[in-house]
Coordinates of C-alpha atoms and ligand atoms in Angstrom, one line a residue:
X1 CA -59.6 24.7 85.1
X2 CA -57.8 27.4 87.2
X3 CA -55.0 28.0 84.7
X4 CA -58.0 28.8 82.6
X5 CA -57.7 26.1 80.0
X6 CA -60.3 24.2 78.0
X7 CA -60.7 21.6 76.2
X8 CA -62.6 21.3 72.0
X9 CA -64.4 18.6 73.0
X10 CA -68.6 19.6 72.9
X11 CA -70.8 17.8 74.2
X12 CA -72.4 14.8 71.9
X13 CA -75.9 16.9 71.4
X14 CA -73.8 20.1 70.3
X15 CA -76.0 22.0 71.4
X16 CA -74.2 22.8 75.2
X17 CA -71.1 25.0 74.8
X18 CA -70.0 24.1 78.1
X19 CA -66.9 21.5 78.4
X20 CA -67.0 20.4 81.6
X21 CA -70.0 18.2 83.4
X22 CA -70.8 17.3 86.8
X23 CA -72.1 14.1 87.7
X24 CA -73.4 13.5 90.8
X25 CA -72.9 9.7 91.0
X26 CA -69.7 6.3 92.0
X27 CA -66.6 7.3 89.6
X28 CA -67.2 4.3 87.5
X29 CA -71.2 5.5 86.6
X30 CA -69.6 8.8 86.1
X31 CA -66.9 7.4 83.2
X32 CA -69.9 5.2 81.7
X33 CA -72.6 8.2 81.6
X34 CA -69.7 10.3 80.0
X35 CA -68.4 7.9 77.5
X36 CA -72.0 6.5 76.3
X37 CA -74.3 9.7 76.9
X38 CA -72.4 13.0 77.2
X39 CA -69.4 12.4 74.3
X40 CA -68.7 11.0 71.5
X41 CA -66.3 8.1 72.6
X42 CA -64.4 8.2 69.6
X43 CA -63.4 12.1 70.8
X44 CA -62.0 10.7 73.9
X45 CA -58.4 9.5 74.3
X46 CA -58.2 8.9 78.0
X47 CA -60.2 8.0 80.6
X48 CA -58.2 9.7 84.3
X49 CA -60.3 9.3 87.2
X50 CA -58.9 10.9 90.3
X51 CA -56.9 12.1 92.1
X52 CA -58.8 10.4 95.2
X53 CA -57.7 12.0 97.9
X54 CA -55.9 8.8 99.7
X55 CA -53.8 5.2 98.9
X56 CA -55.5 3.2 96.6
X57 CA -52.5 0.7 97.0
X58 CA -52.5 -3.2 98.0
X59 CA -54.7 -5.8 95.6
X60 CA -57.6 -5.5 98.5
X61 CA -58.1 -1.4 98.4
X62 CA -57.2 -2.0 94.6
X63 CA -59.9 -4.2 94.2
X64 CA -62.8 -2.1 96.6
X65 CA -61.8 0.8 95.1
X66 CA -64.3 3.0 93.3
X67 CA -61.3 5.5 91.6
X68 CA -59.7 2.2 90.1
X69 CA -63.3 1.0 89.6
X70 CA -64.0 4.1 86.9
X71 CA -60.8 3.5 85.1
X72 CA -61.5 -0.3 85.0
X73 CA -64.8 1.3 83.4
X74 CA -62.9 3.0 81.0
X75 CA -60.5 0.2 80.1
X76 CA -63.3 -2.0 79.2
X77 CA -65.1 0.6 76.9
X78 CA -61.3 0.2 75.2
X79 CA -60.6 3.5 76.6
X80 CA -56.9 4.0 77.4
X81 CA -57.3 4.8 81.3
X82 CA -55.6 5.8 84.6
X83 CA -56.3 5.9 87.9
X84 CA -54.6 8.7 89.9
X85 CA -54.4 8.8 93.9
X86 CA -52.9 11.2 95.9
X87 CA -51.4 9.2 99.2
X88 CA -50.0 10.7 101.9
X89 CA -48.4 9.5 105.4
X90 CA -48.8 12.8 107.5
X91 CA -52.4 14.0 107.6
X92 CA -51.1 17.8 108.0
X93 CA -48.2 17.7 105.6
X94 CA -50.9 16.3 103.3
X95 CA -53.1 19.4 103.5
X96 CA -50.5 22.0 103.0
X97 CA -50.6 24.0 99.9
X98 CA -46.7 23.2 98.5
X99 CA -47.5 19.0 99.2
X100 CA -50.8 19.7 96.8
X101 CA -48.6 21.6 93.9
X102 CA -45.8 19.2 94.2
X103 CA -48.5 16.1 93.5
X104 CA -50.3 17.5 91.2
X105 CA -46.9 18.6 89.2
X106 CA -45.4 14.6 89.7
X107 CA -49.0 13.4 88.7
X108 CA -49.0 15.3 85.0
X109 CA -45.8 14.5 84.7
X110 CA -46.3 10.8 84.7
X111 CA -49.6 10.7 83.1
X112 CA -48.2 12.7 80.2
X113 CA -45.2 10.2 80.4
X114 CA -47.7 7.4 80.7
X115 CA -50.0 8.7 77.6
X116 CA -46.7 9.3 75.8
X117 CA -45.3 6.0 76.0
X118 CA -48.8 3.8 76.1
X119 CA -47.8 0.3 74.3
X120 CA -49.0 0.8 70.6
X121 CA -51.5 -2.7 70.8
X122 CA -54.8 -3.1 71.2
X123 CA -56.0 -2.7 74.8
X124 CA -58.0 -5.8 74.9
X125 CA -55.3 -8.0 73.5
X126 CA -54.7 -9.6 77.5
X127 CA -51.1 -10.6 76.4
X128 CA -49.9 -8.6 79.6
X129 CA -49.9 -5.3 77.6
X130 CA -52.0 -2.9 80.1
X131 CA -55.4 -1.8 79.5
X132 CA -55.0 1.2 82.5
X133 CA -52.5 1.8 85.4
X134 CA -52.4 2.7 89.2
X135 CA -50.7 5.4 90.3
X136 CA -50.2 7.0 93.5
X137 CA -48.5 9.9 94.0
X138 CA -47.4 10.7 97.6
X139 CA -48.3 14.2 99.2
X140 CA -45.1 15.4 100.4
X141 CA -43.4 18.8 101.4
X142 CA -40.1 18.2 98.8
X143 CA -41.1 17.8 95.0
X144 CA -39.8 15.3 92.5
X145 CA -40.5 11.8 94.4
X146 CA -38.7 8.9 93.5
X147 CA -41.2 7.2 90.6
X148 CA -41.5 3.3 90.7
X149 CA -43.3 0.6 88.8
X150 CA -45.1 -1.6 91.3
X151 CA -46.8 -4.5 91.8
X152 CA -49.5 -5.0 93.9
X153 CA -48.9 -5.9 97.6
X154 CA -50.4 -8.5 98.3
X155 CA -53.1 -7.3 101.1
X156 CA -55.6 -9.3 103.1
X157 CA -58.8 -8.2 103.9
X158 CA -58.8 -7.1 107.6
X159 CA -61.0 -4.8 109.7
X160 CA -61.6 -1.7 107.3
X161 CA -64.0 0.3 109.6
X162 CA -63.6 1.0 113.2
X163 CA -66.1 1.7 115.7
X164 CA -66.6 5.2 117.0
X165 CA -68.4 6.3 120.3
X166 CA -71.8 6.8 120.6
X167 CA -73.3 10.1 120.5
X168 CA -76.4 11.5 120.7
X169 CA -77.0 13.1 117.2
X170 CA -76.5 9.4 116.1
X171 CA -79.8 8.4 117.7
X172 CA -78.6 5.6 119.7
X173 CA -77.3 3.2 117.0
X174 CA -73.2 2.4 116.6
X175 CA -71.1 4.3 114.1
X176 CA -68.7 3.1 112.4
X177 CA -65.5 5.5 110.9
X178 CA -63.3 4.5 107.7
X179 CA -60.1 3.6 109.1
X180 CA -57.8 0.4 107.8
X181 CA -55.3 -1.0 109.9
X182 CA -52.0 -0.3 107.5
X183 CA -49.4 -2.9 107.3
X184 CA -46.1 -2.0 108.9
X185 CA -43.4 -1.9 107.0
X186 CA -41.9 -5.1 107.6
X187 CA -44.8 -6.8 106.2
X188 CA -44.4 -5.0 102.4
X189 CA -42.1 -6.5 100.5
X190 CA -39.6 -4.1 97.9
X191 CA -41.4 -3.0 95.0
X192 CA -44.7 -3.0 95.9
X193 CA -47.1 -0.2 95.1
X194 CA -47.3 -0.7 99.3
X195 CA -44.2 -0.2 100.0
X196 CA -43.7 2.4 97.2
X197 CA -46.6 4.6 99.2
X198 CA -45.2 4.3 102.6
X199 CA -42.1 5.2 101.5
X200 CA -43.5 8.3 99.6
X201 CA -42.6 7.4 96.2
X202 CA -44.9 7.8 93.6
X203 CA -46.4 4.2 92.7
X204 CA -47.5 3.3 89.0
X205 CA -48.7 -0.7 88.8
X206 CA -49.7 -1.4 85.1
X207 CA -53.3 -3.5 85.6
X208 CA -55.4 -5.8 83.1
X209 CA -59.0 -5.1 83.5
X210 CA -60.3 -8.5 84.2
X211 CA -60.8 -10.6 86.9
X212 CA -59.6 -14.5 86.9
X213 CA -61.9 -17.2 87.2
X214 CA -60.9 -20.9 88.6
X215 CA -60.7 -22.6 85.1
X216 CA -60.0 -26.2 86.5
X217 CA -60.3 -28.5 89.7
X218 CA -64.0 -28.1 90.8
X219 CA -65.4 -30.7 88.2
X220 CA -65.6 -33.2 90.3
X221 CA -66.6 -31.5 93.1
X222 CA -68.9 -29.5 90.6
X223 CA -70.4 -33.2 90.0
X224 CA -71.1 -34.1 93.5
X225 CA -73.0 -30.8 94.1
X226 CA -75.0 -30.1 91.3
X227 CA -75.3 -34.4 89.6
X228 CA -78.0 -33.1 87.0
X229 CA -76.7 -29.6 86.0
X230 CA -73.1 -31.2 85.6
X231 CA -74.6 -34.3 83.5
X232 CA -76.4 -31.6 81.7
X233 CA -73.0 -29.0 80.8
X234 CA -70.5 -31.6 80.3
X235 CA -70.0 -32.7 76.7
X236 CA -68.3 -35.7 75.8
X237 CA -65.1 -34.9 74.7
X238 CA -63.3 -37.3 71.5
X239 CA -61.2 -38.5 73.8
X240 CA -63.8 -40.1 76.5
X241 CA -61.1 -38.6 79.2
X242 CA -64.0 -36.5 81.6
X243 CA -62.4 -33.7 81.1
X244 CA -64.9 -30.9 80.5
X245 CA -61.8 -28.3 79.5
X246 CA -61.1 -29.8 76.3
X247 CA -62.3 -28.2 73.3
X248 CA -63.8 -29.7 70.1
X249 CA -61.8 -29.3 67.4
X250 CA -58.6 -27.4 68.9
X251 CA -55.5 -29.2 69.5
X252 CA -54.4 -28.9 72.9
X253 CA -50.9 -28.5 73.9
X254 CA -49.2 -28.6 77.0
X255 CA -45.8 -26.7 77.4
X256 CA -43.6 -27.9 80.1
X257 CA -41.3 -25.0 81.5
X258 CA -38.3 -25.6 83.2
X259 CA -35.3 -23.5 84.9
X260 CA -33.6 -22.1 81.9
X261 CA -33.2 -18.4 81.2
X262 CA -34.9 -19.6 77.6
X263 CA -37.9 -20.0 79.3
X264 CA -38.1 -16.2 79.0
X265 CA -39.1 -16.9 75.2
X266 CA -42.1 -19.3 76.7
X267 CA -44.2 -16.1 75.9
X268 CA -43.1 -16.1 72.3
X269 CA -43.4 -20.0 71.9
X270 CA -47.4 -19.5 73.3
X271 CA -47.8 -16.9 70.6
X272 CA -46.0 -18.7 67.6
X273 CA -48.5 -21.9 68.5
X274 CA -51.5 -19.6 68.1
X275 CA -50.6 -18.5 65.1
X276 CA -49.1 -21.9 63.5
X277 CA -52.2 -23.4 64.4
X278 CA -54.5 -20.1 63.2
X279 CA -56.1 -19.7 67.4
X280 CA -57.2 -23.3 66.9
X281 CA -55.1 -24.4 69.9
X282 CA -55.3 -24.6 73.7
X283 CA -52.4 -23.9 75.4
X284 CA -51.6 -24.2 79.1
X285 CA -48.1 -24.3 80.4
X286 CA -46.5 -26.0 83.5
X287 CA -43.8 -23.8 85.1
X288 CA -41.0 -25.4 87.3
X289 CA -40.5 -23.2 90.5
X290 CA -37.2 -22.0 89.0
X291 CA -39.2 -21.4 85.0
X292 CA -41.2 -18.4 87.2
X293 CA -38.0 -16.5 87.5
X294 CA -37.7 -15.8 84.1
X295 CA -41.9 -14.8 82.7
X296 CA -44.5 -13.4 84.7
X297 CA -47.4 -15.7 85.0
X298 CA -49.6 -12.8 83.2
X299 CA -47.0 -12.3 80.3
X300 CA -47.6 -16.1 79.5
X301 CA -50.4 -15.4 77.1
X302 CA -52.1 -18.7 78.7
X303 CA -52.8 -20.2 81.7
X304 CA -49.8 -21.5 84.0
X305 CA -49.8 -24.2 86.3
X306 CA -47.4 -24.3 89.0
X307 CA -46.7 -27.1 91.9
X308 CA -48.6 -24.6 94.0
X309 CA -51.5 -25.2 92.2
X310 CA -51.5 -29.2 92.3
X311 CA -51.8 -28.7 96.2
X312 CA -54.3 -26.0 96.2
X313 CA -56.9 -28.1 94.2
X314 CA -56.4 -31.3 96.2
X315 CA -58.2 -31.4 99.4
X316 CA -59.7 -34.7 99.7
X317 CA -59.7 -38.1 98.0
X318 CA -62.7 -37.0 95.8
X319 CA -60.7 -34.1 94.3
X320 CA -59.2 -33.7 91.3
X321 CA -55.6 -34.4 91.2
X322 CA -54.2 -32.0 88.9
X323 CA -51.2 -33.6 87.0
X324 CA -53.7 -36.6 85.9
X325 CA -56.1 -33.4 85.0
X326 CA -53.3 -32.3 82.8
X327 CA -52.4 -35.5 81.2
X328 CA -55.7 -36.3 80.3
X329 CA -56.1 -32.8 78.7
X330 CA -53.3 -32.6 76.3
X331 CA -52.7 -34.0 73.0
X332 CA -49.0 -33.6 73.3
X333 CA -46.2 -31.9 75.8
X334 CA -43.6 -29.9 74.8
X335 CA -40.9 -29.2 77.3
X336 CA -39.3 -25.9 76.3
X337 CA -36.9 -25.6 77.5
X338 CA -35.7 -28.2 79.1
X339 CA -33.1 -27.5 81.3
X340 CA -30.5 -30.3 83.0
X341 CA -31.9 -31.0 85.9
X342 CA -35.1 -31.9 84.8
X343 CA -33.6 -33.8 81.8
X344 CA -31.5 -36.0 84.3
X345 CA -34.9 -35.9 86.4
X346 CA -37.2 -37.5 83.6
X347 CA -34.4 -39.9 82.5
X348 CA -34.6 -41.1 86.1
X349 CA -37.9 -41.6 86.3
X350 CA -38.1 -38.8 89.0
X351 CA -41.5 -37.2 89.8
X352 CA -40.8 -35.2 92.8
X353 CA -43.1 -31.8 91.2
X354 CA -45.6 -30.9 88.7
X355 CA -43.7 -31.1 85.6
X356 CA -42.0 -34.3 86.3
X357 CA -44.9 -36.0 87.6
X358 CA -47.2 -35.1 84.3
X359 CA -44.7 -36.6 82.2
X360 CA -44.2 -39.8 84.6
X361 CA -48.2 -40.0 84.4
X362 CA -48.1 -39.7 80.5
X363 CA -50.0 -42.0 78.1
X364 CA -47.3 -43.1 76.3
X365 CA -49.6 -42.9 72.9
X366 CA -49.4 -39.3 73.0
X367 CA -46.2 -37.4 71.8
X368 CA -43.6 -35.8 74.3
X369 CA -41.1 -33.2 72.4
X370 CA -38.2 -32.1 74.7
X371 CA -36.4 -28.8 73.6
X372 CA -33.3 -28.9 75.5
X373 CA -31.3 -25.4 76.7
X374 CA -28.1 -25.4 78.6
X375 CA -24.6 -24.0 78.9
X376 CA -21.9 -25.9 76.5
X377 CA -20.2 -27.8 79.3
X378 CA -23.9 -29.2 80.2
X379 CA -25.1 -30.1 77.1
X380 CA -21.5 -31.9 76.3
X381 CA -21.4 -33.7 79.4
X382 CA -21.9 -37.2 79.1
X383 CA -24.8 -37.8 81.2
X384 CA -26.8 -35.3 78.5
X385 CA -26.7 -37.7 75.6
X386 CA -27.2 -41.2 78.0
X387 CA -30.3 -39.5 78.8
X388 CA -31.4 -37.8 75.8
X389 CA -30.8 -41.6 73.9
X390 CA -32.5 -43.2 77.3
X391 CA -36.1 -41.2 76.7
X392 CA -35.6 -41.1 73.1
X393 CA -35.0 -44.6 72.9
X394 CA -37.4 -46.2 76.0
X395 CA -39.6 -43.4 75.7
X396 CA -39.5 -42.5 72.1
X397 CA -39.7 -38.8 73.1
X398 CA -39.1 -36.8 70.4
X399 CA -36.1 -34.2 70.4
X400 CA -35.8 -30.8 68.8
X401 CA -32.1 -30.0 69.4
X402 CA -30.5 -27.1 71.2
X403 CA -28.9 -24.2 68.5
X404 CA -25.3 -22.9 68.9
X405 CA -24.7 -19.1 69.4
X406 CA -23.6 -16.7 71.8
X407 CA -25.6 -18.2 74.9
X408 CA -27.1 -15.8 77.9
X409 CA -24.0 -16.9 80.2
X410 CA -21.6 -15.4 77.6
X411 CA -20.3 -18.8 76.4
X412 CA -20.3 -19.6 72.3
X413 CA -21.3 -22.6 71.5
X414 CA -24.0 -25.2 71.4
X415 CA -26.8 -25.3 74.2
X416 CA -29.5 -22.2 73.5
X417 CA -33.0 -23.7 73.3
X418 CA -34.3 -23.7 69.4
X419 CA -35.7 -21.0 68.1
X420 CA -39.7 -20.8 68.9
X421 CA -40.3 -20.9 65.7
X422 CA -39.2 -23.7 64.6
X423 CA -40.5 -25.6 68.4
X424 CA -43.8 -24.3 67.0
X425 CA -43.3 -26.0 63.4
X426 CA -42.2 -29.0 64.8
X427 CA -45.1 -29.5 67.0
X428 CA -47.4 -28.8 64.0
X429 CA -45.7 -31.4 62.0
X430 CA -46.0 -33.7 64.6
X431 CA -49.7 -33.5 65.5
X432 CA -50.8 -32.7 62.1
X433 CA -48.9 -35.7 60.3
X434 CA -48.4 -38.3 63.0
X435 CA -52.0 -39.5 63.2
X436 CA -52.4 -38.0 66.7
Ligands
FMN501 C1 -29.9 -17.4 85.6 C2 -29.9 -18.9 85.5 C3 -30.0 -19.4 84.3 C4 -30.0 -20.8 84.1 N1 -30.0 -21.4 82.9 C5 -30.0 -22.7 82.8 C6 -30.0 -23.3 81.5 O1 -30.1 -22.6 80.5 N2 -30.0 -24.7 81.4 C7 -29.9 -25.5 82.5 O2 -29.8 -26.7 82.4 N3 -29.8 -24.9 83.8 C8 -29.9 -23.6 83.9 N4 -29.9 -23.0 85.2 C9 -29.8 -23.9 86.4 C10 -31.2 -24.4 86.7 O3 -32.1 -23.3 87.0 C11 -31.1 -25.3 88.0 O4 -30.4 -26.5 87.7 C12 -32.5 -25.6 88.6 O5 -32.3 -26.5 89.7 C13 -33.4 -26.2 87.6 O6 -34.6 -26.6 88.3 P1 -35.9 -27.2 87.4 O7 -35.3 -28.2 86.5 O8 -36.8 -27.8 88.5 O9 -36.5 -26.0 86.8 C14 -29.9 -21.6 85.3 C15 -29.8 -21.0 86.6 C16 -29.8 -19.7 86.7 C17 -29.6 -19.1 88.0

């Protein structure tokens, strides 16, 4: 406003020539007031709420935190939305006029970079495409900080407030002062939007505006607590399996991930499902602790199941266990890829995590497709076909072959993982025509 410039957007009523409004009120009311009373949303581009004064880094401040809170607002009126902090280490640097114009020069710079380069889909798509970002900018004495794309630290919740001494204007009763006790830095791990801010970089974590809810392990215990409400929700499925998760009508597929760098197209096979089977499809995929190094868990496009996860939801004997959860979901499991390990694992009869045990589990009615991927020299070793013939042949698991090109170790030959496409057309056939 200082350099003079405004802005042609009027307010909704037209009848106020003034631009710019002040709300009294949290940042998120002031974003929903704006976008639903004083505007015309269809005028307004981008939601940027800030700069707060202070971090707004770590998943617990993220989460408590009313500057992130407006732009969350934004993001789910489909606005494309930021949230700016400006974060400092040194209270005084912080306040000095050149650590203000530096920020404030960093901060247009990336939101104009940010705004420039927005992914062209629809905010609300939750494909891990994000619907605002995070950024902290440090407050700093040199300009032109180091700019890094974060990920949330993973912060715990600990004291936030600490008590101050009594005084007398406080009437007797205990105050308490915002003050958070800051992880050190070896508790911050590289490439954090933590460790970013306390190494005064600037900080931009892409975020989905949604919260996750606990989609599976508390029927039973759901059963024991609330007997009538349960009987009440819990439709029978086709199947008779007690598994409240499965939908009428959809197929449901389980895809079993495994250490192969094709399991970076595991995205791409979840999307080429959806649309073979036109959205009528549940998808859930189990990820080896080696598949998580090459998709994010968000990126998946469904949810992912990971050994973690079959010890988290077990507790007692009247939990869940989650790989008979699994089995009892799906109508078929395609493991894609399947690497060598976990093919010499399954021809074994080798159950030792998630994956593996789901399969051993398995109702041998139901169809298993494996989709192998490996280097040349593994996929012509002679163990590969014994055990490829051995779960074909015992098992009658089904096998869509691996393709020859240039494979991502720089080898030519045969080994890459089909292409998702034609996993996904496969599987159609297979469910659609082989009365399951
Ligand atoms: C970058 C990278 C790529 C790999 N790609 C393959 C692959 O395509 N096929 C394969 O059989 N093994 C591959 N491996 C080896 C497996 O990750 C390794 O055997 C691991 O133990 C598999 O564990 P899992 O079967 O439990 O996922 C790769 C390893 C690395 C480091």
């Amino acid at each position: 406003m200082e350099s003079g410039e405004t802005s042609e957007i009027r307010h909704k009523d037209g009848t106020d020539e003034q631009v710019w409004s002040l709300l009294e009120a949290t940042p998120g009311a002031c974003v929903n007031v704006a976008l639903h009373h004083l505007y015309d949303p269809d005028e307004i581009d981008l939601v940027i709420s800030g700069p707060n004064y202070g971090r707004n880094a770590s998943s617990s401040s993220t989460l408590s935190s009313g500057t992130v809170g407006a732009a969350l607002d934004g993001a789910l009126l489909g606005k494309k939305s930021i949230a700016l902090s400006f974060s400092f280490i040194d209270r005084e640097v912080a306040f000095l006029p050149e650590s203000i114009s530096n920020a404030s020069e960093t901060a247009c710079n990336i939101l104009q970079s940010l705004w420039e380069n927005w992914p062209s889909l629809s905010t609300h798509s939750h494909h891990g495409i994000p619907d605002l970002y995070n950024v902290n900018v440090p407050l700093r004495r040199e300009p032109n900080p180091p700019i890094h794309f974060t990920t949330f630290h993973p912060g715990s919740y600990g004291p936030v407030y600490q008590s101050v001494e009594e005084t007398e204007s406080s009437g007797g009763g205990r105050r308490f002062v915002f003050k958070p006790k800051l992880p050190t830095h070896q508790d911050v791990k590289q490439g954090t939007d933590t460790w970013a801010v306390m190494n005064q970089m600037a900080s931009i974590t892409p975020m989905l505006a949604k919260y996750h809810c606990v989609e599976y392990g508390l029927e039973n215990e759901f059963a024991r607590v609330f007997p009538d409400l349960h009987a009440a929700k819990t439709t029978p499925t086709s199947r008779q399996l007690g598994n409240s998760a499965r939908i009428e009508g959809q197929k449901h597929i389980l895809i079993g991930a495994t250490g192969s760098v094709a399991s970076i197209k595991v995205p791409i096979l979840v999307e080429k499902l959806k649309r073979i089977f036109d959205d009528k499809v549940q998808i859930r995929v189990v990820a080896t602790q080696y598949a998580q190094h090459f998709f994010k868990k968000e990126d998946a496009g469904c949810e992912v199941f990971t050994d973690e996860n079959e010890w988290e939801s077990w507790k007692k004997v009247s939990d869940p266990v989650l790989h008979i959860e699994l089995r009892n979901w799906a109508d078929i499991m395609v493991v894609a890829p399947l690497d060598a390990n976990t093919l010499g694992k399954l021809a074994n009869g080798a159950c030792d995590n998630l994956l593996t045990s789901v399969l051993r589990a398995w109702d041998p009615e139901r169809p298993v497709v494996l989709c192998p991927a490996m280097n040349t020299f593994m996929w012509n070793h002679p163990f590969t076909a014994k055990h490829l013939q051995h779960l074909e042949g015992v098992l009658r698991y089904r096998i869509v072959p691996p393709i020859s090109k240039t494979l991502a170790c720089g080898d030519v030959g045969i080994g890459a993982m089909a292409e998702p496409r034609d996993i996904a057309t496969y599987v159609q056939h297979v469910l659609l025509t082989d009365n399951n």
